[in-house]
């Protein structure tokens, strides 16, 4: 199988502290891959490296075989990788509709057009409406994103991430802070939108992880302890000690 | 924000009503521009309206940066002024060579100059947003202004570059010798630019400008380069500022170093802020009011700049969304049957009137005190008598106690009376809100 995202001995330090300490990982195309690990292990930092938000200190990142190390986030996004943020990262004074539409535009090829009336772009309108429907926010379309409830903002965060139709999706704790039923809906949505795509998800809810993931990587203190299928991770002695069995996770 | 309240655009509307809604406002604007010189027909009024038209284009071009894209520029006059010089040189070239280019097409040269310098300086300054952008804009403004004093052949030194607009090829028999002909030239360009700048806000780029203003980092993760969005917005802002500068040069047949200066950059910032940068109409209102004030206030007082500054600070403090923000706050009351709307606004404005009377007394008291202080400090040689606000009928003796006591009583008494009216206004506001919600439901 082809690899979607491949990390080659990736390292990242902030000043003197090494946060990512040599991570190598091969996420296959079409796989749903979960990254778990205690708080502060470097999971979000790993996403920041893959998506181009941070430059790695050393090592390389390949996207479908292409070396994308050092590319800017928008260049990586245009190659079909989209990510969400653990700390909600939206356009607060724009409406929900506008938030999602901004994330649709590039994928529909409109680029920096200042000669086309946006209200006449039927494909953009249809795609935006479809995403709003998927995240159950159609009724909130005209609400400024900044005044949404926390759970609604989390749903919008997912909506913005998937709106461009990227085929590699990175979700950073998408269900954190959601209620039981909201989580269920979000997981169903994630399952649906990642159908036939590659998904990398950071998640603390083990129910969600074991339900969704084809493979799991356990990141502890900036290193991958194990990468394997869920059943094998569950029974992995090292993982048991370092993470699952211990009080480490929340 | 205006952008957030737009209805979801459903499949393209084609009914007459929808069409009127879309184009009606521009038809109304055209009619206003056409008939305005018949209503305000004095020479001074037409001159004022010409300045307003220029300022509207300039302030809207500024708001492409500030309100739309979140770039605070302290040097927007660079594009206005350089385009004015380009225009003056272009006119002189056309006159000299007899090129068949009529005056109404000359602003295209200004647009090209504005765009060119917008691209050149934009490439430098839009790499960074926020404070860095603001500082670079300030530096570029100073750079261009000081060059204008050095490069005398292009900028013409103290006198500037003058150009006789009547010497160009006649345009359907018009030579633009009279101010009214220039008015219609400016009005036409103003309307065209306003329509274009509004249209740009409704395009993919226009929407991404707002996204960059809100959260430039997130923009990078939906495929856009925020620097490039800023760059295009900046270049287009330069283009329209160029049209404004070009019209200004045509209007007074002169381009001067002051056109690129900090005062001109400051004026457009004031106009945009006073009108409000959050709504498209804001800078239009601001341009009209700033132009009017800077002409009218100087008729009343030598120290009008001080009053202008106080007004600006008051608006920033108490109406951070500017005059258009104040107006838009009233939009929520505009629902239900027409008669109930009128009744609702009648009651609300009644309460404003109640508050306005003591406020006016307070302001007059303050102005009296300021003018007397100014008279004593600056013009003691003229003796104790002072014409209040340059009115020869109302003179005060600054060496007697009465006007001082009167001023202080009016200021302080007016303030406390004004304060007492605040609950009245608040109550009227809440009543109007409750009433509007009832009739909206
Ligand atoms: N920009 C940064 N500068 C300095 N330290 C950072 C930065 N981002 C993350 N860190 C540090 O890196 C460590 C890992 O953080 P993070 O990747 O957010 O962990 P996780 O997502 O696994 O909880 C933390 O100790 C955090 O303080
Ligand atoms: Mg994290």
XYZ file of C-alpha atoms and ligand atoms in Angstrom:
719
model
C 0.000 0.000 0.000
C 1.141 3.566 -0.700
C 2.133 5.747 2.152
C 0.160 8.943 2.715
C 2.331 10.599 5.345
C 5.795 9.423 6.155
C 7.902 10.881 8.959
C 11.620 10.208 8.859
C 13.486 10.593 12.114
C 11.692 13.832 12.884
C 13.053 16.012 15.653
C 11.905 19.301 17.076
C 13.339 21.339 19.875
C 12.218 24.619 21.346
C 15.381 26.235 22.551
C 17.231 23.542 24.434
C 14.274 21.288 25.165
C 13.748 18.525 22.681
C 10.017 17.937 22.310
C 9.953 15.511 19.380
C 12.878 13.143 19.778
C 13.231 11.195 16.573
C 9.819 10.105 15.302
C 9.545 7.806 12.304
C 6.078 6.847 11.186
C 4.459 5.609 8.017
C 0.741 6.270 7.719
C -0.729 4.300 4.844
C -3.054 5.771 2.315
C -6.677 5.178 3.289
C -5.864 4.237 6.861
C -7.413 5.683 9.990
C -4.524 6.266 12.331
C -4.861 7.352 15.954
C -2.102 9.041 17.947
C -2.456 8.644 21.675
C -0.227 9.541 24.576
C -0.146 11.530 27.776
C -0.517 15.313 27.888
C 2.635 17.081 26.853
C 3.935 14.056 24.938
C 4.228 16.168 21.773
C 1.185 15.024 19.820
C 0.049 18.509 18.833
C 3.636 19.474 18.068
C 3.793 16.509 15.700
C 0.709 17.836 13.882
C 2.249 21.290 13.764
C 5.288 19.794 12.066
C 3.323 17.740 9.551
C 1.042 20.649 8.605
C 3.905 23.115 8.195
C 3.107 25.306 11.179
C 6.529 24.570 12.669
C 9.766 23.753 10.895
C 11.355 20.535 12.107
C 14.798 20.806 13.685
C 15.844 17.771 11.674
C 14.340 14.884 9.769
C 11.927 14.859 6.851
C 8.217 14.708 6.113
C 6.911 13.087 2.953
C 3.421 13.460 1.595
C 2.549 10.643 -0.810
C 6.241 10.260 -1.473
C 6.922 13.958 -2.009
C 9.255 15.673 0.411
C 7.266 18.555 1.904
C 9.697 19.476 4.663
C 9.912 23.261 4.899
C 6.835 24.026 2.820
C 4.414 26.659 4.089
C 1.071 25.508 5.544
C -0.941 26.705 2.545
C 1.346 24.833 0.179
C 0.839 21.661 2.157
C -2.895 22.274 2.320
C -3.020 22.665 -1.459
C -1.398 19.238 -1.745
C -4.440 17.790 -0.024
C -3.658 17.800 3.682
C -5.995 19.574 6.057
C -5.852 19.808 9.833
C -7.941 20.925 12.774
C -6.676 22.566 15.941
C -6.888 21.456 19.541
C -7.504 25.063 20.585
C -10.382 26.218 18.415
C -9.021 28.301 15.568
C -11.830 29.921 13.591
C -12.837 33.334 12.186
C -14.735 34.700 15.170
C -16.495 37.709 13.644
C -17.455 35.952 10.443
C -20.655 33.954 10.256
C -20.621 30.172 10.396
C -21.487 30.211 6.713
C -18.539 32.463 5.874
C -16.189 30.378 8.004
C -16.955 27.250 6.048
C -17.086 29.016 2.708
C -13.560 30.402 3.206
C -12.388 26.834 3.569
C -14.189 25.752 0.384
C -12.931 28.466 -1.986
C -9.419 27.291 -2.776
C -10.481 23.717 -3.388
C -12.982 24.916 -5.989
C -10.210 26.727 -7.832
C -11.272 30.352 -7.277
C -7.925 31.347 -5.807
C -7.554 35.118 -5.444
C -10.332 36.010 -7.859
C -11.584 39.542 -7.446
C -13.712 39.462 -10.575
C -16.298 36.835 -9.705
C -19.363 37.478 -7.567
C -19.179 34.969 -4.761
C -22.936 34.668 -4.439
C -23.100 33.341 -7.991
C -20.610 30.525 -7.408
C -23.085 27.676 -7.254
C -20.476 24.984 -6.553
C -19.151 26.933 -3.573
C -22.641 27.541 -2.233
C -23.629 23.896 -2.587
C -20.480 22.597 -0.942
C -20.807 25.057 1.948
C -24.426 24.050 2.505
C -23.422 20.380 2.402
C -20.748 20.871 5.075
C -23.101 22.866 7.307
C -25.616 20.073 6.998
C -22.991 17.481 7.891
C -21.939 19.327 11.028
C -25.577 20.026 11.961
C -25.128 23.785 11.809
C -27.482 24.791 9.016
C -29.735 26.617 11.473
C -26.735 28.545 12.775
C -25.448 29.600 9.352
C -25.801 33.322 9.980
C -24.505 33.328 13.561
C -21.084 34.911 14.118
C -18.737 32.044 14.955
C -17.439 33.839 18.041
C -20.766 33.582 19.862
C -21.292 29.844 19.296
C -21.201 27.453 22.245
C -17.956 25.575 22.823
C -19.300 22.343 21.330
C -20.605 24.206 18.297
C -17.226 25.815 17.757
C -15.616 22.377 17.910
C -18.058 21.156 15.273
C -17.281 24.201 13.132
C -13.562 23.506 13.535
C -14.144 20.066 12.029
C -16.322 21.599 9.311
C -13.588 24.045 8.266
C -11.060 21.216 8.219
C -13.056 18.914 5.960
C -14.646 21.602 3.757
C -11.812 21.685 1.225
C -12.172 17.972 0.573
C -8.572 17.158 1.476
C -7.791 13.468 1.263
C -5.475 13.512 4.244
C -7.167 14.823 7.372
C -5.493 15.527 10.700
C -7.814 16.046 13.670
C -6.381 17.228 16.987
C -8.681 16.113 19.817
C -11.854 16.806 17.860
C -14.242 15.581 20.559
C -12.560 17.125 23.599
C -15.162 18.928 25.691
C -18.114 17.477 23.831
C -21.004 15.734 25.579
C -21.660 12.028 25.055
C -24.209 12.574 22.310
C -22.167 15.286 20.623
C -19.182 12.963 20.641
C -21.239 10.202 19.058
C -22.390 12.510 16.325
C -18.855 13.810 15.769
C -17.440 10.277 15.544
C -20.107 9.275 13.035
C -19.247 12.371 11.018
C -15.507 11.691 11.198
C -16.096 8.108 10.121
C -18.154 9.283 7.188
C -15.862 12.039 5.936
C -12.752 9.903 6.302
C -14.267 7.148 4.174
C -11.734 6.422 1.432
C -9.353 9.040 2.826
C -6.451 9.066 5.222
C -7.204 10.129 8.772
C -4.756 10.895 11.554
C -6.508 11.657 14.793
C -5.239 12.661 18.217
C -7.792 11.546 20.734
C -8.000 10.980 24.467
C -11.303 9.114 24.486
C -10.216 5.460 24.260
C -13.725 4.417 23.251
C -13.437 6.639 20.205
C -9.886 5.513 19.452
C -10.546 1.780 19.540
C -13.792 2.276 17.669
C -12.327 4.329 14.848
C -8.672 3.462 14.342
C -7.146 0.911 12.014
C -3.813 1.454 13.695
C -2.652 3.313 16.762
C 0.629 5.034 17.553
C 1.533 5.679 21.156
C 3.618 8.796 21.635
C 5.339 9.205 24.965
C 7.826 11.941 25.754
C 8.481 12.773 22.106
C 9.042 9.214 20.938
C 6.806 6.566 19.452
C 6.555 3.653 21.849
C 4.584 1.420 19.525
C 2.567 1.478 16.333
C 0.130 -1.361 15.829
C -3.451 -2.555 15.460
C -5.782 -1.679 18.343
C -5.934 -5.197 19.845
C -2.181 -5.488 19.842
C -1.724 -2.046 21.360
C -4.130 -3.021 24.121
C -2.062 -6.015 25.021
C 1.332 -4.378 24.481
C 3.314 -4.601 27.696
C 5.324 -1.423 27.195
C 2.183 0.580 26.404
C 0.441 -0.866 29.423
C 3.224 0.277 31.667
C 3.823 3.651 30.137
C 0.380 4.752 29.376
C -2.809 2.728 29.243
C -2.692 1.044 32.582
C -1.028 3.861 34.454
C -2.747 7.018 35.621
C -1.132 8.906 32.737
C -4.146 9.456 30.541
C -7.197 11.588 31.184
C -20.552 43.092 11.110
C -22.274 43.718 7.850
C -20.668 40.663 6.324
C -21.990 38.314 8.924
C -25.640 39.192 8.596
C -26.059 38.460 4.935
C -28.768 35.944 4.194
C -27.608 32.641 2.776
C -27.616 33.283 -0.925
C -30.017 30.752 -2.347
C -30.171 29.915 -6.028
C -29.814 33.127 -7.991
C -32.794 35.383 -7.545
C -34.259 36.806 -10.709
C -37.512 38.453 -9.644
C -37.963 42.181 -10.206
C -37.938 42.835 -6.470
C -34.642 41.031 -6.049
C -33.182 42.925 -8.956
C -34.282 46.211 -7.506
C -32.800 45.236 -4.189
C -29.486 44.580 -5.857
C -29.321 47.567 -8.206
C -31.789 49.968 -6.593
C -29.246 51.466 -4.254
C -26.960 52.346 -7.180
C -29.839 53.882 -9.115
C -30.691 56.017 -6.096
C -27.023 56.994 -5.690
C -26.836 58.008 -9.357
C -29.931 60.178 -9.027
C -28.559 61.845 -5.886
C -25.274 62.613 -7.621
C -27.098 63.985 -10.651
C -29.458 66.314 -8.801
C -27.221 67.380 -5.904
C -25.784 70.426 -7.758
C -29.329 71.669 -8.397
C -30.162 71.533 -4.694
C -26.822 72.805 -3.397
C -26.167 75.112 -6.304
C -23.838 77.735 -4.834
C -20.262 77.747 -6.037
C -19.006 76.919 -2.561
C -21.352 73.937 -2.276
C -20.244 72.496 -5.583
C -16.605 72.901 -4.604
C -17.359 71.125 -1.320
C -19.135 68.287 -3.085
C -16.173 67.834 -5.406
C -13.917 67.428 -2.387
C -16.407 64.994 -0.843
C -16.455 62.825 -3.952
C -12.653 62.638 -3.960
C -12.544 61.865 -0.261
C -15.181 59.131 -0.607
C -13.021 57.272 -3.117
C -9.911 57.824 -1.018
C -11.537 56.716 2.254
C -13.073 53.609 0.688
C -9.732 52.669 -0.837
C -8.233 53.039 2.626
C -10.874 50.797 4.075
C -9.947 48.029 1.651
C -6.834 47.872 3.818
C -8.085 48.775 7.281
C -11.677 47.598 7.593
C -11.618 44.751 5.106
C -8.150 43.270 5.535
C -7.098 44.556 8.947
C -4.065 46.558 7.778
C -3.600 49.849 9.622
C -1.712 52.124 7.245
C -0.221 55.468 8.201
C 0.967 56.158 4.691
C -1.972 55.763 2.350
C -1.481 59.274 0.955
C 1.616 57.982 -0.838
C -0.544 56.373 -3.532
C -2.976 59.287 -3.626
C -0.202 61.835 -3.917
C 2.051 60.011 -6.370
C -0.978 59.449 -8.588
C -1.757 63.166 -8.378
C 1.746 63.971 -9.653
C 1.498 61.331 -12.344
C -1.793 62.924 -13.373
C -0.357 66.431 -13.540
C 2.569 65.214 -15.647
C 0.243 63.182 -17.843
C -1.983 66.212 -18.450
C 0.980 68.362 -19.338
C 2.272 65.678 -21.686
C -1.119 65.380 -23.360
C -1.291 69.155 -23.733
C 2.231 69.309 -25.138
C 1.895 66.462 -27.600
C -1.760 67.048 -28.398
C -2.484 63.392 -27.801
C -6.196 62.695 -28.332
C -6.928 61.896 -24.695
C -9.833 63.800 -23.104
C -9.800 64.790 -19.429
C -12.341 62.172 -18.227
C -9.872 59.411 -19.139
C -6.956 60.984 -17.257
C -7.858 59.323 -13.911
C -6.860 56.047 -15.573
C -3.289 57.331 -15.438
C -3.776 57.977 -11.724
C -5.154 54.472 -11.280
C -2.146 53.002 -13.077
C 0.272 55.051 -10.976
C -1.520 54.090 -7.745
C -1.503 50.441 -8.754
C 2.154 50.563 -9.736
C 3.299 52.065 -6.438
C 0.845 49.851 -4.567
C 2.556 46.833 -6.115
C 6.084 48.122 -5.503
C 5.584 49.254 -1.907
C 3.029 46.551 -1.179
C 5.590 43.881 -2.013
C 7.735 45.298 0.787
C 5.137 46.100 3.401
C 2.520 43.333 3.228
C 4.907 40.558 4.205
C 3.906 41.280 7.780
C 0.608 42.213 9.331
C -0.236 44.065 12.511
C 2.199 46.524 14.044
C 5.046 45.727 11.646
C 2.854 46.645 8.694
C 1.767 49.883 10.378
C 5.381 50.872 11.082
C 6.528 50.109 7.540
C 3.662 52.180 6.132
C 4.747 55.080 8.324
C 8.340 54.733 7.153
C 7.377 54.555 3.480
C 5.205 57.639 3.934
C 8.110 59.600 5.374
C 10.441 58.271 2.690
C 8.206 59.392 -0.155
C 7.457 62.732 1.473
C 11.138 63.553 1.937
C 11.903 62.409 -1.631
C 9.226 64.782 -2.819
C 11.238 67.651 -1.387
C 14.459 66.428 -2.987
C 13.357 65.293 -6.448
C 12.347 68.711 -7.659
C 11.965 67.845 -11.314
C 9.208 65.341 -10.653
C 7.565 66.979 -7.641
C 8.083 70.611 -8.622
C 9.438 71.781 -5.286
C 7.325 74.182 -3.231
C 5.029 75.184 -6.072
C 4.261 71.635 -7.089
C 3.243 70.706 -10.622
C 0.355 72.584 -12.135
C -1.646 71.556 -15.197
C -4.377 73.388 -17.060
C -7.260 70.967 -17.406
C -9.030 73.075 -20.029
C -6.233 72.604 -22.561
C -6.946 68.972 -23.274
C -8.998 67.641 -26.153
C -12.628 68.671 -25.686
C -14.950 65.954 -24.480
C -18.280 66.266 -26.341
C -17.762 69.999 -26.344
C -16.937 70.282 -22.638
C -13.592 71.785 -21.694
C -14.064 71.433 -17.906
C -13.441 75.105 -17.337
C -16.364 75.383 -14.932
C -16.523 73.702 -11.566
C -19.888 72.078 -12.320
C -18.357 70.159 -15.228
C -15.580 68.986 -12.950
C -18.230 67.995 -10.411
C -19.861 65.626 -12.881
C -16.489 64.197 -13.865
C -15.692 63.516 -10.207
C -19.189 62.200 -9.496
C -18.990 59.721 -12.363
C -15.596 58.419 -11.264
C -16.724 58.335 -7.653
C -19.786 56.252 -8.477
C -17.776 53.884 -10.660
C -15.133 53.383 -7.972
C -17.685 52.891 -5.192
C -19.490 50.237 -7.231
C -16.235 48.470 -8.082
C -14.961 48.556 -4.505
C -18.272 47.237 -3.240
C -18.243 44.494 -5.864
C -14.741 43.475 -4.786
C -15.989 42.873 -1.237
C -18.363 40.288 -2.713
C -15.685 38.228 -4.466
C -13.535 35.310 -3.278
C -10.648 37.718 -2.655
C -12.910 40.130 -0.774
C -14.119 37.370 1.509
C -10.596 36.099 2.115
C -9.547 39.644 3.022
C -12.040 39.466 5.884
C -10.713 36.057 6.856
C -7.149 37.426 6.920
C -8.346 40.311 9.073
C -9.946 37.861 11.505
C -7.346 35.131 11.698
C -4.430 35.181 9.253
C -2.959 31.996 10.661
C -6.047 29.896 10.021
C -6.167 31.206 6.448
C -2.903 29.379 5.760
C -4.551 26.092 6.657
C -7.386 26.507 4.169
C -4.998 26.935 1.252
C -4.504 30.701 1.115
C -1.336 32.702 1.539
C -2.376 35.582 3.826
C 0.568 37.670 2.647
C -0.596 37.413 -0.930
C -4.167 38.286 0.070
C -2.811 41.379 1.801
C -0.641 42.186 -1.175
C -3.503 42.128 -3.678
C -5.746 44.107 -1.346
C -2.945 46.622 -0.908
C -2.313 46.959 -4.628
C -6.017 47.437 -5.318
C -6.216 49.943 -2.475
C -3.347 51.783 -4.178
C -5.215 51.748 -7.485
C -8.341 53.364 -6.059
C -6.333 55.810 -3.939
C -4.654 56.673 -7.229
C -7.980 57.519 -8.825
C -8.788 59.750 -5.845
C -5.436 61.534 -6.066
C -5.864 61.956 -9.786
C -9.288 63.536 -9.304
C -7.781 65.821 -6.676
C -5.109 67.001 -9.109
C -7.713 67.576 -11.804
C -9.932 69.403 -9.324
C -7.386 72.034 -8.324
C -5.175 71.710 -11.421
C -2.203 71.167 -9.159
C -0.257 68.414 -7.409
C 1.732 69.382 -4.333
C 4.117 67.677 -1.939
C 1.485 67.911 0.804
C -0.592 65.376 -1.186
C 1.799 62.579 -0.182
C 2.272 63.894 3.350
C 1.388 62.603 6.779
C -1.491 65.064 7.194
C -3.180 63.638 4.116
C -2.599 60.086 5.384
C -4.040 61.137 8.723
C -7.105 62.716 7.147
C -8.128 59.514 5.433
C -7.606 57.545 8.625
C -9.841 60.009 10.494
C -12.518 59.841 7.827
C -12.566 56.045 7.831
C -12.659 55.793 11.620
C -15.277 58.483 12.095
C -17.559 56.840 9.572
C -16.750 53.394 10.903
C -14.589 50.748 9.286
C -16.836 47.777 9.990
C -19.430 48.683 7.371
C -18.956 49.429 3.720
C -20.870 52.726 3.971
C -18.835 53.868 6.974
C -15.974 55.569 5.108
C -18.482 57.204 2.752
C -20.212 58.854 5.703
C -16.853 59.663 7.245
C -15.562 61.271 4.045
C -18.667 63.445 3.754
C -18.525 64.547 7.363
C -14.788 65.129 7.587
C -14.848 67.195 4.392
C -17.806 69.198 5.618
C -16.341 69.760 9.056
C -12.922 70.781 7.848
C -14.548 73.428 5.644
C -17.325 74.591 7.987
C -15.535 74.484 11.315
C -12.802 76.772 10.065
C -15.482 79.397 9.348
C -16.335 79.443 13.036
C -13.053 79.235 14.828
C -9.332 79.507 14.356
C -8.791 76.537 16.623
C -11.187 74.285 14.741
C -8.553 71.559 14.566
C -8.845 71.266 18.335
C -12.612 70.746 18.120
C -12.087 68.298 15.325
C -9.678 66.345 17.519
C -12.091 66.354 20.450
C -14.881 65.110 18.203
C -12.650 62.348 16.885
C -11.692 61.216 20.379
C -15.340 61.301 21.456
C -16.342 59.079 18.564
C -13.514 56.626 19.180
C -14.406 56.436 22.884
C -18.177 56.262 22.723
C -18.874 54.871 19.268
C -15.987 52.587 18.381
C -17.827 51.436 15.257
C -18.145 55.028 14.102
C -21.183 56.804 12.788
C -22.217 53.907 10.572
C -22.035 51.694 13.659
C -24.406 54.034 15.477
C -26.776 53.988 12.537
C -26.619 50.216 12.178
C -27.485 49.807 15.845
C -30.861 51.237 14.904
C -31.462 48.721 12.144
C -32.836 46.263 14.682
C -35.766 48.637 15.348
C -36.738 48.714 11.712
C -39.256 45.880 11.698
C -42.980 45.348 11.845
C -45.654 47.518 10.185
C -44.542 50.912 8.930
C -46.718 52.879 11.355
C -45.235 51.040 14.340
C -41.726 51.632 13.019
C -42.362 55.343 12.772
C -43.923 55.455 16.245
C -40.970 53.521 17.665
C -38.385 55.810 16.096
C -40.447 58.858 17.101
C -40.275 57.884 20.773
C -36.592 56.995 20.576
C -35.595 60.227 18.849
C -37.773 62.156 21.297
C -35.565 60.818 24.081
C -32.460 61.778 22.081
C -33.801 65.307 21.830
C -34.289 65.423 25.594
C -30.645 64.438 26.006
C -29.411 66.722 23.236
C -30.556 69.971 24.871
C -28.398 69.758 28.011
C -25.592 68.252 25.923
C -25.684 71.282 23.667
C -25.565 73.627 26.674
C -22.591 71.699 28.007
C -20.791 71.891 24.671
C -21.467 75.601 24.254
C -20.127 76.212 27.759
C -16.973 74.286 26.918
C -16.508 76.117 23.628
C -16.977 79.495 25.329
C -14.290 78.656 27.885
C -11.886 77.317 25.269
C -12.355 80.332 23.027
C -11.841 82.755 25.910
C -8.681 80.997 27.021
C -7.441 81.035 23.454
C -8.257 84.741 23.165
C -6.426 85.659 26.352
C -3.385 83.529 25.659
C -2.957 84.197 21.955
C -4.612 87.529 21.268
C -4.320 89.662 24.374
C -3.021 92.466 22.150
C -6.489 92.790 20.582
C -7.951 93.862 23.904
C -10.502 92.178 26.136
C -13.373 91.969 23.628
C -13.848 88.711 21.712
C -16.275 87.738 18.933
C -17.720 84.407 20.044
C -17.342 81.935 17.165
C -16.579 84.843 14.846
C -20.053 86.228 15.241
C -20.009 90.015 15.347
C -23.367 90.063 17.098
C -22.250 87.982 20.056
C -19.225 89.562 21.701
C -17.927 88.865 25.182
C -15.577 90.751 27.442
C -12.978 88.271 28.576
C -11.914 90.543 31.421
C -15.238 90.322 33.234
C -16.386 87.482 35.448
C -19.789 86.923 33.880
C -18.779 84.958 30.741
C -16.376 82.817 32.775
C -18.987 81.995 35.367
C -21.555 81.480 32.626
C -19.256 79.144 30.760
C -18.454 77.104 33.849
C -22.107 76.894 34.900
C -23.155 75.840 31.397
C -20.392 73.230 31.221
C -20.905 71.676 34.637
C -24.642 72.218 34.929
C -25.108 70.986 31.368
C -23.069 67.902 32.119
C -25.108 66.942 35.183
C -28.390 67.642 33.422
C -27.119 65.574 30.498
C -26.259 62.725 32.841
C -29.749 62.794 34.249
C -31.158 62.192 30.774
C -29.167 58.991 30.247
C -31.691 56.768 32.032
C -34.411 58.332 29.898
C -32.540 57.356 26.745
C -31.739 53.893 28.114
C -35.405 53.320 28.954
C -36.545 54.515 25.526
C -33.941 52.207 23.976
C -35.124 49.175 25.927
C -38.745 49.958 25.165
C -37.979 50.231 21.478
C -36.093 46.940 21.612
C -38.926 45.128 23.385
C -41.440 46.649 21.017
C -39.409 45.651 17.967
C -39.045 42.109 19.224
C -42.792 41.863 19.772
C -43.621 43.043 16.294
C -40.862 40.934 14.765
C -42.221 37.752 16.317
N 5.627 26.806 20.503
C 6.145 26.182 21.570
N 7.196 26.710 22.226
C 7.730 26.081 23.285
N 7.274 24.931 23.782
C 6.233 24.350 23.184
C 5.614 24.934 22.049
N 4.584 24.146 21.661
C 4.585 23.094 22.514
N 5.570 23.208 23.422
C 5.877 22.252 24.482
O 5.973 20.995 23.901
C 5.448 20.017 24.756
C 4.461 19.158 24.015
O 3.319 19.921 23.737
P 2.132 19.350 22.852
O 2.652 18.940 21.549
O 1.062 20.379 22.838
O 1.650 18.087 23.686
P 0.354 17.190 23.527
O -0.429 17.698 22.375
O 0.850 15.833 23.349
O -0.401 17.357 24.811
C 4.849 20.735 25.943
O 5.734 20.631 27.014
C 4.737 22.140 25.475
O 4.919 23.039 26.536
Mg -2.227 18.543 22.244
